Coordinates of C-alpha atoms and ligand atoms in Angstrom, one line a residue:
M27 CA 4.9 -37.1 -19.8
V28 CA 5.7 -33.3 -20.1
M29 CA 5.5 -31.6 -17.1
M30 CA 4.6 -28.4 -17.7
L31 CA 6.4 -25.6 -16.0
M32 CA 5.0 -23.5 -12.7
K33 CA 6.1 -20.3 -13.1
A34 CA 5.2 -16.9 -13.5
T35 CA 6.6 -13.5 -12.6
A36 CA 5.0 -9.9 -11.8
I37 CA 5.4 -6.7 -11.3
A38 CA 3.3 -4.3 -8.6
N39 CA 3.3 -0.6 -8.1
S40 CA 2.7 0.3 -4.6
N41 CA 0.2 2.4 -3.4
I42 CA -0.2 5.7 -1.4
A43 CA -3.9 6.0 0.1
L44 CA -5.3 9.5 -0.2
V45 CA -8.2 8.2 2.2
K46 CA -7.0 5.6 4.8
Y47 CA -7.5 2.2 5.9
W48 CA -7.2 1.4 9.6
G49 CA -9.5 -1.0 11.6
K50 CA -10.8 -4.6 10.5
R51 CA -14.2 -6.0 11.4
N52 CA -12.7 -9.1 10.1
S53 CA -9.9 -9.9 10.6
D54 CA -9.4 -13.3 9.3
L55 CA -11.1 -12.4 5.8
M56 CA -9.1 -8.8 6.2
L57 CA -12.4 -7.1 5.8
P58 CA -12.0 -2.9 6.4
H59 CA -14.0 -1.0 8.8
N60 CA -13.8 1.7 6.1
S61 CA -13.3 2.2 2.3
S62 CA -10.4 3.8 1.0
V63 CA -8.9 5.6 -1.9
S64 CA -5.7 5.2 -3.2
M65 CA -2.9 6.8 -5.6
T66 CA -1.3 3.9 -7.5
L67 CA 3.1 4.9 -7.5
D68 CA 4.8 4.5 -10.5
N69 CA 8.3 4.7 -8.9
L70 CA 8.1 1.9 -5.7
N71 CA 7.4 -1.6 -7.2
T72 CA 8.0 -5.0 -6.5
M73 CA 8.9 -7.5 -8.8
T74 CA 8.2 -11.6 -7.7
T75 CA 8.5 -14.7 -9.3
V76 CA 7.1 -18.0 -8.1
E77 CA 7.5 -21.5 -9.1
F78 CA 5.2 -24.5 -7.7
S79 CA 6.6 -28.1 -8.0
E80 CA 5.9 -31.7 -7.2
N81 CA 9.4 -31.8 -6.0
F82 CA 10.0 -28.9 -3.1
S83 CA 9.3 -30.1 0.5
E84 CA 8.9 -26.9 2.1
Y85 CA 8.5 -23.0 0.9
E86 CA 11.6 -21.6 0.6
L87 CA 11.3 -17.3 0.0
K88 CA 13.8 -14.7 -0.4
I89 CA 13.1 -11.0 0.2
N90 CA 15.7 -8.7 -1.5
G91 CA 18.5 -11.6 -1.9
K92 CA 17.8 -12.5 2.1
T93 CA 16.6 -15.8 3.1
A94 CA 13.2 -15.0 4.9
K95 CA 11.9 -17.4 8.0
G96 CA 9.2 -17.3 10.6
E97 CA 6.4 -14.9 10.4
E98 CA 7.2 -13.4 7.0
L99 CA 7.6 -16.9 5.8
K100 CA 4.3 -18.2 7.0
R101 CA 2.6 -15.4 5.9
V102 CA 3.4 -16.2 2.3
A103 CA 3.3 -19.6 2.7
T104 CA -0.2 -19.2 4.5
H105 CA -1.2 -17.3 1.0
L106 CA -0.2 -19.4 -1.2
D107 CA -1.9 -22.2 0.7
L108 CA -4.7 -20.0 0.0
L109 CA -4.4 -19.4 -4.0
Q110 CA -4.3 -23.4 -4.1
D111 CA -7.7 -23.7 -2.2
S112 CA -9.1 -25.0 -4.9
S113 CA -6.0 -27.3 -6.6
P114 CA -6.8 -30.6 -5.8
Q115 CA -3.1 -31.5 -5.2
K116 CA -0.9 -28.9 -2.5
R117 CA 2.3 -28.0 -3.9
F118 CA 4.8 -25.9 -2.2
A119 CA 6.8 -23.3 -4.3
K120 CA 10.3 -21.2 -4.6
I121 CA 9.4 -17.7 -4.0
M122 CA 11.8 -14.6 -5.1
S123 CA 10.9 -11.2 -4.6
E124 CA 12.8 -7.9 -4.9
S125 CA 11.2 -4.0 -4.1
N126 CA 13.2 -1.5 -5.0
F127 CA 12.8 0.8 -1.8
P128 CA 13.5 -0.6 1.8
K129 CA 10.5 -3.0 3.3
K130 CA 8.5 -2.1 6.6
A131 CA 9.0 1.3 6.7
G132 CA 5.7 2.5 5.9
L133 CA 6.1 2.6 2.0
A134 CA 3.7 0.2 1.5
S135 CA 6.0 -3.1 0.7
S136 CA 3.3 -5.2 1.4
A137 CA 0.9 -3.9 -1.1
S138 CA 3.5 -4.1 -3.5
G139 CA 4.3 -7.9 -2.6
F140 CA 1.3 -9.2 -1.9
A141 CA -0.5 -7.7 -5.4
A142 CA 3.0 -9.4 -7.1
L143 CA 2.9 -12.5 -4.6
T144 CA -1.1 -13.1 -5.8
L145 CA -0.6 -12.5 -9.3
A146 CA 2.0 -14.5 -9.9
G147 CA 1.1 -17.1 -7.5
T148 CA -1.7 -17.8 -9.7
K149 CA -0.5 -17.4 -12.9
A150 CA 2.0 -20.0 -12.0
L151 CA -1.1 -22.1 -10.7
G152 CA -2.2 -21.9 -14.1
Q153 CA -5.7 -19.8 -12.9
N154 CA -6.4 -16.3 -15.1
L155 CA -8.6 -14.3 -13.0
T156 CA -10.4 -11.1 -13.1
L157 CA -8.8 -8.1 -10.9
K158 CA -12.0 -8.3 -9.1
E159 CA -10.5 -11.7 -8.3
L160 CA -6.9 -10.7 -8.0
S161 CA -7.7 -7.4 -5.9
I162 CA -9.7 -10.1 -3.4
L163 CA -7.3 -12.2 -2.8
S164 CA -4.3 -9.5 -2.7
R165 CA -6.9 -8.6 0.2
R166 CA -6.1 -11.3 2.2
G167 CA -2.6 -11.2 2.7
S168 CA -2.7 -7.2 3.1
G169 CA -5.6 -5.1 2.8
S170 CA -3.9 -2.4 1.4
A171 CA -2.8 -4.8 -1.3
S172 CA -6.3 -5.1 -3.2
R173 CA -5.6 -1.4 -4.3
S174 CA -2.6 -2.6 -5.8
I175 CA -3.7 -4.9 -8.4
L176 CA -5.3 -1.8 -10.3
G177 CA -3.2 1.3 -11.6
G178 CA -4.1 5.3 -12.0
F179 CA -6.9 6.2 -8.8
V180 CA -8.4 3.2 -7.1
E181 CA -11.1 3.3 -4.6
W182 CA -11.4 -0.2 -2.2
I183 CA -14.8 -0.2 -1.5
K184 CA -15.2 -2.0 2.2
G185 CA -18.2 -4.0 1.1
S186 CA -21.1 -5.8 3.4
L187 CA -21.4 -9.2 2.8
L188 CA -19.8 -11.7 5.6
D189 CA -17.5 -13.5 3.1
G190 CA -16.1 -10.5 1.7
S191 CA -16.6 -11.4 -1.9
D192 CA -17.5 -7.5 -2.2
S193 CA -14.5 -5.6 -0.9
H194 CA -12.2 -5.3 -3.4
A195 CA -10.8 -2.4 -5.5
I196 CA -12.0 -0.9 -8.4
Q197 CA -10.2 2.4 -10.3
I198 CA -11.6 5.2 -10.0
E199 CA -9.9 6.7 -13.1
E200 CA -6.6 5.5 -15.3
E201 CA -2.9 6.4 -14.5
G202 CA -2.8 8.9 -17.7
H203 CA -5.7 11.0 -16.2
W204 CA -3.6 13.3 -14.0
P205 CA -0.1 13.1 -14.8
E206 CA 0.9 16.4 -13.2
L207 CA -0.1 14.7 -10.1
S208 CA 3.0 14.4 -7.9
M209 CA 4.1 12.5 -4.9
I210 CA 7.7 13.3 -3.2
V211 CA 8.6 10.3 -0.7
T212 CA 11.2 11.6 1.9
I213 CA 13.3 9.0 3.4
I214 CA 14.0 10.0 7.0
S215 CA 14.5 6.2 8.2
T216 CA 15.2 3.0 6.9
E217 CA 14.9 1.2 10.2
E218 CA 12.0 -1.3 10.1
K219 CA 9.2 -0.5 12.3
K220 CA 8.6 -1.5 15.5
V221 CA 4.3 -2.2 15.5
S222 CA 3.4 -3.4 12.1
S223 CA 0.1 -1.6 10.7
R224 CA -1.9 -5.0 11.5
A225 CA -1.0 -5.2 15.2
G226 CA -1.4 -1.3 15.0
M227 CA -4.6 -1.1 13.8
S228 CA -6.2 -4.2 16.1
Q229 CA -5.2 -2.3 19.3
T230 CA -6.3 0.9 17.8
V231 CA -9.6 -0.4 17.1
K232 CA -9.7 -1.5 20.7
T233 CA -8.2 1.5 23.0
S234 CA -8.5 4.9 20.9
P235 CA -11.6 6.9 22.0
F236 CA -11.4 8.6 18.8
Y237 CA -12.0 5.7 16.3
D238 CA -15.5 6.4 15.6
A239 CA -14.7 9.6 15.1
W240 CA -12.9 8.5 12.8
L241 CA -15.6 6.5 11.0
D242 CA -17.8 9.5 11.6
T243 CA -16.2 11.2 8.8
I244 CA -14.7 8.6 6.3
E245 CA -17.3 8.2 4.1
S246 CA -17.6 12.0 3.7
D247 CA -13.7 12.4 2.7
V248 CA -14.2 9.3 0.0
E249 CA -17.3 11.2 -1.6
K250 CA -14.8 14.0 -2.0
M251 CA -11.4 12.5 -2.9
K252 CA -13.4 10.6 -5.4
Q253 CA -14.6 14.1 -6.8
A254 CA -11.1 15.6 -6.3
I255 CA -9.5 13.3 -8.5
T256 CA -12.3 13.3 -11.8
K257 CA -12.1 17.3 -11.5
K258 CA -8.5 17.2 -11.6
N259 CA -8.7 19.5 -8.3
F260 CA -5.6 19.8 -6.6
T261 CA -6.2 22.1 -3.7
L262 CA -9.5 19.5 -2.7
L263 CA -7.3 16.5 -2.9
G264 CA -4.4 17.6 -0.8
K265 CA -6.9 19.4 1.8
I266 CA -8.6 16.4 2.4
A267 CA -5.5 13.9 2.5
E268 CA -3.8 16.0 4.6
N269 CA -6.7 16.2 7.2
N270 CA -7.4 12.2 6.5
A271 CA -3.5 11.2 7.5
L272 CA -3.5 13.3 10.6
K273 CA -7.3 11.9 11.8
M274 CA -5.5 8.5 11.2
H275 CA -2.6 9.6 13.1
A276 CA -4.8 11.1 15.9
T277 CA -6.2 7.7 16.2
M278 CA -3.0 5.9 16.5
H279 CA -1.4 8.9 19.0
T280 CA -4.3 7.6 21.6
T281 CA -4.3 4.1 21.2
I282 CA -3.0 2.5 24.4
P283 CA 0.2 1.9 24.7
P284 CA 0.7 4.7 22.3
I285 CA 1.5 4.3 18.8
L286 CA 3.6 7.1 17.4
Y287 CA 5.0 6.5 13.6
W288 CA 6.4 9.9 13.6
E289 CA 10.2 11.0 14.3
S290 CA 11.8 14.4 14.9
G291 CA 12.4 14.9 11.2
S292 CA 8.7 13.6 10.1
L293 CA 7.1 17.0 12.1
S294 CA 10.2 18.9 10.8
I295 CA 8.8 18.2 6.7
M296 CA 5.0 18.5 7.5
K297 CA 6.3 22.0 9.1
E298 CA 8.6 22.7 5.9
V299 CA 5.2 21.9 3.7
L300 CA 3.2 23.9 5.6
K301 CA 5.8 27.1 5.5
L302 CA 6.2 26.3 1.6
R303 CA 2.3 26.5 1.4
E304 CA 1.7 29.6 3.3
E305 CA 4.9 31.0 0.8
G306 CA 2.6 30.2 -2.2
T307 CA 3.9 27.1 -3.0
E308 CA 0.5 24.7 -2.6
C309 CA 2.0 21.3 -1.4
Y310 CA 0.3 18.8 0.9
F311 CA 1.7 16.2 2.8
T312 CA 1.0 12.6 3.9
M313 CA 1.7 9.8 6.6
D314 CA 1.3 6.2 6.9
A315 CA 2.9 3.8 9.4
G316 CA 5.7 5.1 9.1
P317 CA 8.3 7.9 9.6
Q318 CA 8.8 9.3 5.8
V319 CA 6.7 12.1 5.4
K320 CA 4.9 12.4 1.4
I321 CA 5.0 15.6 -0.3
L322 CA 1.6 15.6 -3.0
C323 CA 2.3 18.1 -5.7
Q324 CA 2.1 19.7 -9.0
Q325 CA 4.5 19.1 -11.5
K326 CA 5.1 22.8 -11.8
D327 CA 6.1 23.3 -8.3
L328 CA 7.6 20.0 -8.3
E329 CA 11.8 21.3 -8.3
T330 CA 11.2 24.0 -5.6
I331 CA 9.9 21.5 -3.5
K332 CA 12.4 19.2 -4.0
S333 CA 14.9 21.5 -3.7
R334 CA 13.9 23.2 -0.5
V335 CA 13.4 19.5 1.6
T336 CA 16.3 18.1 0.1
E337 CA 18.1 21.3 1.9
L338 CA 17.0 19.9 5.4
D339 CA 20.1 17.4 6.7
L340 CA 17.5 14.9 8.0
V341 CA 16.4 13.9 4.5
K342 CA 18.1 10.3 3.9
D343 CA 17.1 10.3 0.2
I344 CA 13.5 11.2 -2.2
I345 CA 11.5 9.0 -4.4
I346 CA 9.7 11.3 -6.7
C347 CA 6.4 9.4 -8.1
H348 CA 3.3 9.8 -10.2
P349 CA 0.4 7.9 -10.9
G350 CA 1.6 4.2 -12.4
G351 CA 0.0 0.9 -13.9
E352 CA -1.8 -2.0 -12.6
A353 CA -0.3 -5.2 -11.6
R354 CA 1.1 -7.2 -15.0
L355 CA 3.0 -10.1 -16.0
I356 CA 6.1 -10.7 -17.3
E357 CA 8.5 -12.9 -18.8
D358 CA 11.6 -12.4 -17.1
H359 CA 12.2 -14.6 -13.7
L360 CA 14.2 -13.5 -10.9
F361 CA 15.6 -17.1 -11.3
Ligands
LIG420 C1 -1.4 3.1 7.3 O1 -2.4 -3.1 4.8 O2 -0.3 -2.7 5.8 O3 -0.8 2.6 5.0 O4 -4.1 -5.0 6.3 O5 -3.3 -5.9 8.1 O6 -1.8 -6.3 6.4 P1 -3.2 -5.5 6.9 O7 -2.3 -3.7 6.7 P2 -2.4 -2.5 5.9 O8 -2.6 -1.6 6.1 C2 -2.4 -0.6 5.5 C3 -2.4 0.8 6.5 C4 -1.6 2.2 6.1 C5 -3.2 3.1 5.6 C6 -3.5 2.1 3.8 O9 -2.8 2.3 3.5 O10 -4.7 2.7 3.1

């Protein structure tokens, strides 16, 4: 009998939330308290190869050349078990994953990671799923991964059904819609963060007195952000994104014990952005669960802003991103 090779490779881009997801209403099914909006990024990605075989006796995972164990391996194994829920026979797999940016430093490595793992894993199992199905499955690995399945500008609809079947991402506009929209990722530290998004958001929901206020304004932010994207209104997009990020960080800061992802360098860059704006160069900042500051600007101002932030000693590196495409399968495997 000819054995079919159960192997596939996928690439998924990371994404930056313009209206953030922070807090779950159901942590088993990974259902969020609020909808969120993101831009898929062309220049931050993860490539993952998955091979299932009856001959493997355990899951083996390599991330960026290093064998992964413990919690990291467990999360991936649980996800690949989930993908096989409807398979008559459960198999183990070898997984190799490479990202072109530091992981766990607030650059959404779990978003591109779980989107690529879901696409490669389901294809290796012979499943051909729709984008909606892939988004729902990716969500189970990491909430933000539900958005990385799609390209361009994306909304993760929170949904209301108990089984989570209506909590998935949809595309607002495709990546070619607004190519001038640019993002400068300033790398301040590549150290892995001490508080994961998962643990952090759960603690915020439980203890921050500002969490309800966060939820009160989110649907209006989502609506305005969708309008800003569709109409290519940069001022509206920037204002909502910056304010939304600060509101999320206010809930983090008022969590008990406090969650402070900001480093002093983060604050210096945020102030530089405000200064640039005062001087007439329009740009806005956003930040996630890590110290890196991401600057939103238009292509025409990219060089000016880039040279200003490069002058700051605290910036170790910068990565320029534009709207990127959806997760895709490729023929070249990592092993
Ligand atoms: C601050 O998707 O990493 O980046 O669902 O627990 O895996 P889990 O969390 P994750 O959280 C992302 C939080 C954020 C905001 C966002 O991307 O919307």
